[in-house]
Coordinates of C-alpha atoms and ligand atoms in Angstrom, one line a residue:
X1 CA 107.9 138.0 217.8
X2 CA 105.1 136.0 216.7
X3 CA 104.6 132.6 218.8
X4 CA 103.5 129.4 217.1
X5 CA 100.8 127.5 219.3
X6 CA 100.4 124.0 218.3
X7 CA 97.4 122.2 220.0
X8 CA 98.0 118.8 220.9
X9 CA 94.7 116.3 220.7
X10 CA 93.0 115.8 224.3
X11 CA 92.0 112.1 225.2
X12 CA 91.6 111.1 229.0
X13 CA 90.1 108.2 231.3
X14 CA 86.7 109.2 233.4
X15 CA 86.3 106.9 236.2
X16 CA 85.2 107.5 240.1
X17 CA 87.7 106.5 241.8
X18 CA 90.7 107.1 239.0
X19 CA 93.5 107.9 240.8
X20 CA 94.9 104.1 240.4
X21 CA 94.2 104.2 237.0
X22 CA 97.3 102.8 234.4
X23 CA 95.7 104.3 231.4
X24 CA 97.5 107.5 230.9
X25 CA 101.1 105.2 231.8
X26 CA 99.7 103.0 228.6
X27 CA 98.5 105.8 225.9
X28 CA 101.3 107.7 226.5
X29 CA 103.8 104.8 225.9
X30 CA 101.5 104.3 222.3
X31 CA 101.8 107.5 221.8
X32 CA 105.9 107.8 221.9
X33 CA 106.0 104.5 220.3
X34 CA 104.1 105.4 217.3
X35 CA 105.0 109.6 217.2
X36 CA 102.0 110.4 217.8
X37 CA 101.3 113.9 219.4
X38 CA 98.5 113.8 221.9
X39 CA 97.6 114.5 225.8
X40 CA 96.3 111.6 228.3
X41 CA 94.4 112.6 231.4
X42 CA 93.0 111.5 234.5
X43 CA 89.2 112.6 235.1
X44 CA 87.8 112.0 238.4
X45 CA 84.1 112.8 237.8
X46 CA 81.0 111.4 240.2
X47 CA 78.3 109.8 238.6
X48 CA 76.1 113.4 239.1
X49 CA 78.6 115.2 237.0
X50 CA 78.7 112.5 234.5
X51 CA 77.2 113.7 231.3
X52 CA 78.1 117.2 231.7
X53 CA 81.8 116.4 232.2
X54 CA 81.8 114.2 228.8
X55 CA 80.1 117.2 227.1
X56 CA 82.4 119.6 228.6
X57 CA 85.4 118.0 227.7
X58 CA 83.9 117.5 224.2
X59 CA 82.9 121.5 223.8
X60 CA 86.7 122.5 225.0
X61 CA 88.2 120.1 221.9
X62 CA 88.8 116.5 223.6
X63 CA 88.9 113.8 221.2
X64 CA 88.2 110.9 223.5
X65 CA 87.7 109.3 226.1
X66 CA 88.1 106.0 228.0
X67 CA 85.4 105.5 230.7
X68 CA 85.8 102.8 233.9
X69 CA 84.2 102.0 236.9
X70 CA 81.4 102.7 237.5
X71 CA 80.5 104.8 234.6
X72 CA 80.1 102.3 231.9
X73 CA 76.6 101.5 231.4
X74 CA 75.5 105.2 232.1
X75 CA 78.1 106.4 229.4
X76 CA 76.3 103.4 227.2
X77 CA 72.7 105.7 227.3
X78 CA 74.2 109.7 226.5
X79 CA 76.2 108.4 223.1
X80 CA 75.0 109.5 219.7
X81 CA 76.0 106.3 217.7
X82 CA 76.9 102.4 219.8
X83 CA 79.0 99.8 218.0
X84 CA 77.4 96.6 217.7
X85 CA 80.0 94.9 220.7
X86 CA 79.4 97.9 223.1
X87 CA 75.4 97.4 222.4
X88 CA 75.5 93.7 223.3
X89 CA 77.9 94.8 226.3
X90 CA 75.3 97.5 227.7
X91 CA 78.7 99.2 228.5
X92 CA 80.9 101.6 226.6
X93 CA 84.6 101.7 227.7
X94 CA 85.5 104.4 224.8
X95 CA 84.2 107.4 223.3
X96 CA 85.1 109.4 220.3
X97 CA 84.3 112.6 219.4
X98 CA 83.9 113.3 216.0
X99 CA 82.4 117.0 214.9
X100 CA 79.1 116.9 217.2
X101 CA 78.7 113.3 217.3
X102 CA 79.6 110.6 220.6
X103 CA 80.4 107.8 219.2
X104 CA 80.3 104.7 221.5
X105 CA 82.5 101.3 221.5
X106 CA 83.7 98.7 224.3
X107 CA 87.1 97.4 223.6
X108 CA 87.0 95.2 226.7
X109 CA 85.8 91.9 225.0
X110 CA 88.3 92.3 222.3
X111 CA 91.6 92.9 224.8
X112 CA 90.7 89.6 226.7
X113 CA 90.0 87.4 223.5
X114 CA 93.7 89.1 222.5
X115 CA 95.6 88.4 225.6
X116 CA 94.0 84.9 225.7
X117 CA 94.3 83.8 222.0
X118 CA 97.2 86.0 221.1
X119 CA 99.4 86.2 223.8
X120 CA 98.5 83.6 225.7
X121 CA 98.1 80.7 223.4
X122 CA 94.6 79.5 225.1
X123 CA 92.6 77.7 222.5
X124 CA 88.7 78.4 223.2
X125 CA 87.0 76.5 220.8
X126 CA 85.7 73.4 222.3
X127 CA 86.6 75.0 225.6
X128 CA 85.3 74.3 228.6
X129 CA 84.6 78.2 230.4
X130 CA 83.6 78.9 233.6
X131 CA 83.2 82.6 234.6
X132 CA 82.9 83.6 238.2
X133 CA 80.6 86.7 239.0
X134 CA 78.3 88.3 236.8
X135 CA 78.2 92.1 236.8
X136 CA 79.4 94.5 234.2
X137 CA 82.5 93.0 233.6
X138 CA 80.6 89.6 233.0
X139 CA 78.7 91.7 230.3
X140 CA 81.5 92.8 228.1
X141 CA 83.1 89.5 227.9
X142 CA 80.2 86.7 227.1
X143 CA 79.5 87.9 223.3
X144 CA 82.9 87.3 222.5
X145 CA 84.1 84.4 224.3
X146 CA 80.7 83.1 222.6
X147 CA 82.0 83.8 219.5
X148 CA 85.1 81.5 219.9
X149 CA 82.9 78.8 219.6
X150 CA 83.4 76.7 223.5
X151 CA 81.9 74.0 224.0
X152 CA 80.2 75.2 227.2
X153 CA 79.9 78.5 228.7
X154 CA 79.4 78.7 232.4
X155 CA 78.7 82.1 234.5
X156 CA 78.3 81.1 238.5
X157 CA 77.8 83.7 241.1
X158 CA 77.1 84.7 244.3
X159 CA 73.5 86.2 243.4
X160 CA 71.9 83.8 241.1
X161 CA 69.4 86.0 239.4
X162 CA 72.0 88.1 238.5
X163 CA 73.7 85.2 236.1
X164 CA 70.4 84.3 235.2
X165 CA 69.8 87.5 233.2
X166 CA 73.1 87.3 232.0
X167 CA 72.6 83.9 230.7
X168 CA 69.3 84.5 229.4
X169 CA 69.9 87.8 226.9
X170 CA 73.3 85.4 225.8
X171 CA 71.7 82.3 224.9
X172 CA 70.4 83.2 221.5
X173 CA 74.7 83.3 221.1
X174 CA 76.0 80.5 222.2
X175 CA 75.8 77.3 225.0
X176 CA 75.4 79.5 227.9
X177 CA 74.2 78.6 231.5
X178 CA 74.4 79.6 235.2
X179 CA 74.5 78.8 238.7
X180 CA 75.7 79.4 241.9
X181 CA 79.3 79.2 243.1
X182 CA 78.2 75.8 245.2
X183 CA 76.1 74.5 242.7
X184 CA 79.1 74.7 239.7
X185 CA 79.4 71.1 238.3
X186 CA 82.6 69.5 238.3
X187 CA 82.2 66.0 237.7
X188 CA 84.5 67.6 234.1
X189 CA 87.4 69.5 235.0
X190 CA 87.2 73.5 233.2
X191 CA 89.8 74.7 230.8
X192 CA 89.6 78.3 231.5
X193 CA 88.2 80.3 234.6
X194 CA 87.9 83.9 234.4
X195 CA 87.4 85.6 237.5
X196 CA 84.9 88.6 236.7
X197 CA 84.2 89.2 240.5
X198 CA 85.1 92.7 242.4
X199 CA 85.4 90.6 245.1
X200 CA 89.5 90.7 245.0
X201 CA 88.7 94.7 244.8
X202 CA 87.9 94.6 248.8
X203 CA 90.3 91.9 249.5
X204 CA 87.6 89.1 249.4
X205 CA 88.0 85.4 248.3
X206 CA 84.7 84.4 247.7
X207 CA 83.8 80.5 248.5
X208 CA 85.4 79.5 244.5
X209 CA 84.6 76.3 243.4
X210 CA 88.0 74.3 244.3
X211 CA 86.9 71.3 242.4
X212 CA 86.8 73.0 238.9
X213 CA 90.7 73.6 238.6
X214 CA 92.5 70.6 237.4
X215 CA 96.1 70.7 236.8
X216 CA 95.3 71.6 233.0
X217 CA 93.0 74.6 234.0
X218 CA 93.7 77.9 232.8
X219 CA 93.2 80.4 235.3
X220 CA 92.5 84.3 234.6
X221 CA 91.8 86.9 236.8
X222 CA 90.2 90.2 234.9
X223 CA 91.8 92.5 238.0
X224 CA 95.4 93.0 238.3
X225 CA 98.1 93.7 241.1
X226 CA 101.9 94.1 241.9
X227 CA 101.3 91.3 243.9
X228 CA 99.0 88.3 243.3
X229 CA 95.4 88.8 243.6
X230 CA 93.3 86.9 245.7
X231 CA 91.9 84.9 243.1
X232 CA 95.3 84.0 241.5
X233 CA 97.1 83.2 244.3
X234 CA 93.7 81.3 245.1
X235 CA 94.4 79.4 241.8
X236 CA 97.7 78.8 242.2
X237 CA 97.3 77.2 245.6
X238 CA 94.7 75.1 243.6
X239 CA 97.2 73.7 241.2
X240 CA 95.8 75.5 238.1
X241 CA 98.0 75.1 234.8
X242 CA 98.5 78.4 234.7
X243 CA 97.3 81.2 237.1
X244 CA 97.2 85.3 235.4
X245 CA 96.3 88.4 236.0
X246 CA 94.5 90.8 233.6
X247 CA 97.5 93.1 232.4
X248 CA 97.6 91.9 229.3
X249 CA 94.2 92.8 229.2
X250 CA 94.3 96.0 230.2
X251 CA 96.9 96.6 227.4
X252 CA 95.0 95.2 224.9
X253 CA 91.7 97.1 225.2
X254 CA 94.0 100.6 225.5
X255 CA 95.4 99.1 222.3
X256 CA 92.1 98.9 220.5
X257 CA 91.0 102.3 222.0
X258 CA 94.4 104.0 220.8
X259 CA 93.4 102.4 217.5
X260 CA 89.6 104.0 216.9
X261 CA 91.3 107.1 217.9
X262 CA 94.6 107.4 215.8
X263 CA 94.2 105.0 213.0
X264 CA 97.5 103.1 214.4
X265 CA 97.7 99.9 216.2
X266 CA 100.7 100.1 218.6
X267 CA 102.8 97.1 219.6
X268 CA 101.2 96.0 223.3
X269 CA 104.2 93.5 224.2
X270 CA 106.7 96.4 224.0
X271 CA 104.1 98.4 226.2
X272 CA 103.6 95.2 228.6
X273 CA 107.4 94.8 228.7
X274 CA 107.8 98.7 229.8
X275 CA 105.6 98.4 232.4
X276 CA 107.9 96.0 234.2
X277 CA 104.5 93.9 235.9
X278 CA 103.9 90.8 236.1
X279 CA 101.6 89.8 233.8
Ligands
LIG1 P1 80.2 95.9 238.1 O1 78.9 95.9 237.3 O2 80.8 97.2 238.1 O3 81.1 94.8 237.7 P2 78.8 94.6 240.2 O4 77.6 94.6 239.4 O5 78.8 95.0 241.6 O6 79.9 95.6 239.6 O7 79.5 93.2 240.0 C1 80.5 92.7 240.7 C2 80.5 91.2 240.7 O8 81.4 90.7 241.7 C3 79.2 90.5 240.9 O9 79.1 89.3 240.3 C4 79.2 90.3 242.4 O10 78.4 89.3 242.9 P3 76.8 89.6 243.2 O11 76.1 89.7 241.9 O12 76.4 88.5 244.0 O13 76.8 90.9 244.0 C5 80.6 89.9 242.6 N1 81.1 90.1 244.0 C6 81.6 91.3 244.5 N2 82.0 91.0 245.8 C7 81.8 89.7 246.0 C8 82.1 88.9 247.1 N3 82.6 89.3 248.3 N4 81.8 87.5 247.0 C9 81.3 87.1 245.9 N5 81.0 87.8 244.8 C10 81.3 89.1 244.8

């Protein structure tokens, strides 16, 4: 009797550690939601085995990829072809394989400005911003909080050169400027704070600027728990309007990745909802 093999599409997440990772949890609820017929993996590869993992994978028929920590900007120098965002990010997040070609895009930027604007109902134009830390998840998320026209843009950290740079390739964009967490002015109060640090990560609370949260402060933290993170308990305790954690996030950018690969665009509140967190 003849035996009908069907081959089901190959996506996965490469990170180092992965293990924790909620990505195959998300794609695979897209992919029920919208009947879509795929495979979601987990992919712990270390940084040495980087490039010939993604090509591997590529050679045995994956179709794409989502790459985290701390693979991003690496990923950003081996693709064929970089969207305009994942350029100005100098971090890709997703990968698409199509015939021989890598095709590179960061869907980070676009999941926060969706959580934010679209779930969240935070107005950013005229907004007063304040981002705490200034590494790569910094990077992914300036161009497009620029682009929502705020009033002020404000990256403090613990390393000042470090937000320099960051503030320096964004200016041409947008009223960007840095500082260090003591230094952050808050003679005005801020209408959004986005924690960007790793600091939570290792169970850290950095010295945050107590004086920037006013009772009409939005608070957003870009890391995510079962329980409150550092910083959003930290911003609670502060008496910030509102005080979230980066699920919504997460969803979103999976969203956008789910979308370059299968054309589809699957509903993220259902998917939040499932997940039963606390966003
Ligand atoms: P990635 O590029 O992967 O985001 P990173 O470059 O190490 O990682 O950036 C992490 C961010 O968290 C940086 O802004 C870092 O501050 P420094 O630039 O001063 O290193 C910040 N960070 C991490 N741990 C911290 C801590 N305990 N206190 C304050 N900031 C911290």
């Amino acid at each position: 009797m003849e035996t009908e093999t069907t081959i089901i599409d190959r996506y996965g997440v490469m990170g180092y550690p992965v293990s924790h990772s909620r990505s195959p949890v998300i794609h695979r609820l897209f992919a029920l939601q919208t009947g879509q017929n795929l495979q979601y993996e987990l992919l712990q590869v270390t940084p040495d085995k980087l490039e010939t993992a993604i090509r591997q994978f590529q050679r045995t028929g994956g179709k794409g990829l989502n790459i985290t920590v701390p693979h991003k900007s690496e990923v950003a120098k081996l693709v064929d072809q970089l969207s305009e965002r994942a350029s100005t990010a100098g971090a890709v997040n997703t990968l698409a394989f199509k015939d021989r070609e890598i095709f590179g895009d960061n869907t980070d930027g676009i999941g926060l400005l969706r959580d934010l604007v679209v779930n969240l109902n935070v107005n950013l134009e005229n907004a007063r911003i304040l981002i705490l830390g200034a590494g790569g998840a910094t990077r992914g998320i300036v161009g497009p909080l620029l682009e929502m026209q705020p009033a002020s843009l404000l990256i403090a950290n613990r390393t000042l050169g470090k937000a320099k740079i960051l503030s320096d390739q964004f200016e041409k964009m947008g009223p960007v400027s840095c500082c260090r967490f003591k230094a952050v002015p808050t003679s005005e109060p801020y209408d959004l704070i986005i924690n960007a640090t790793s600091a939570g990560l290792h169970g850290d609370t950095p010295p945050y600027p107590e004086a920037a949260v006013s009772d009409n402060t939005f608070c957003y933290d870009l890391s995510y728990g079962l329980s409150p993170t550092p910083f959003s308990a930290w911003a609670r305790e502060q008496g910030a309007a509102e005080s979230v954690m980066g699920w919504g996030m997460l969803v979103e950018q999976a969203a956008e990745s789910f979308h370059i690969w299968r054309g589809v665009q699957p509903d993220t509140a259902a998917v939040l909802k499932q997940m039963s967190v606390n966003a």
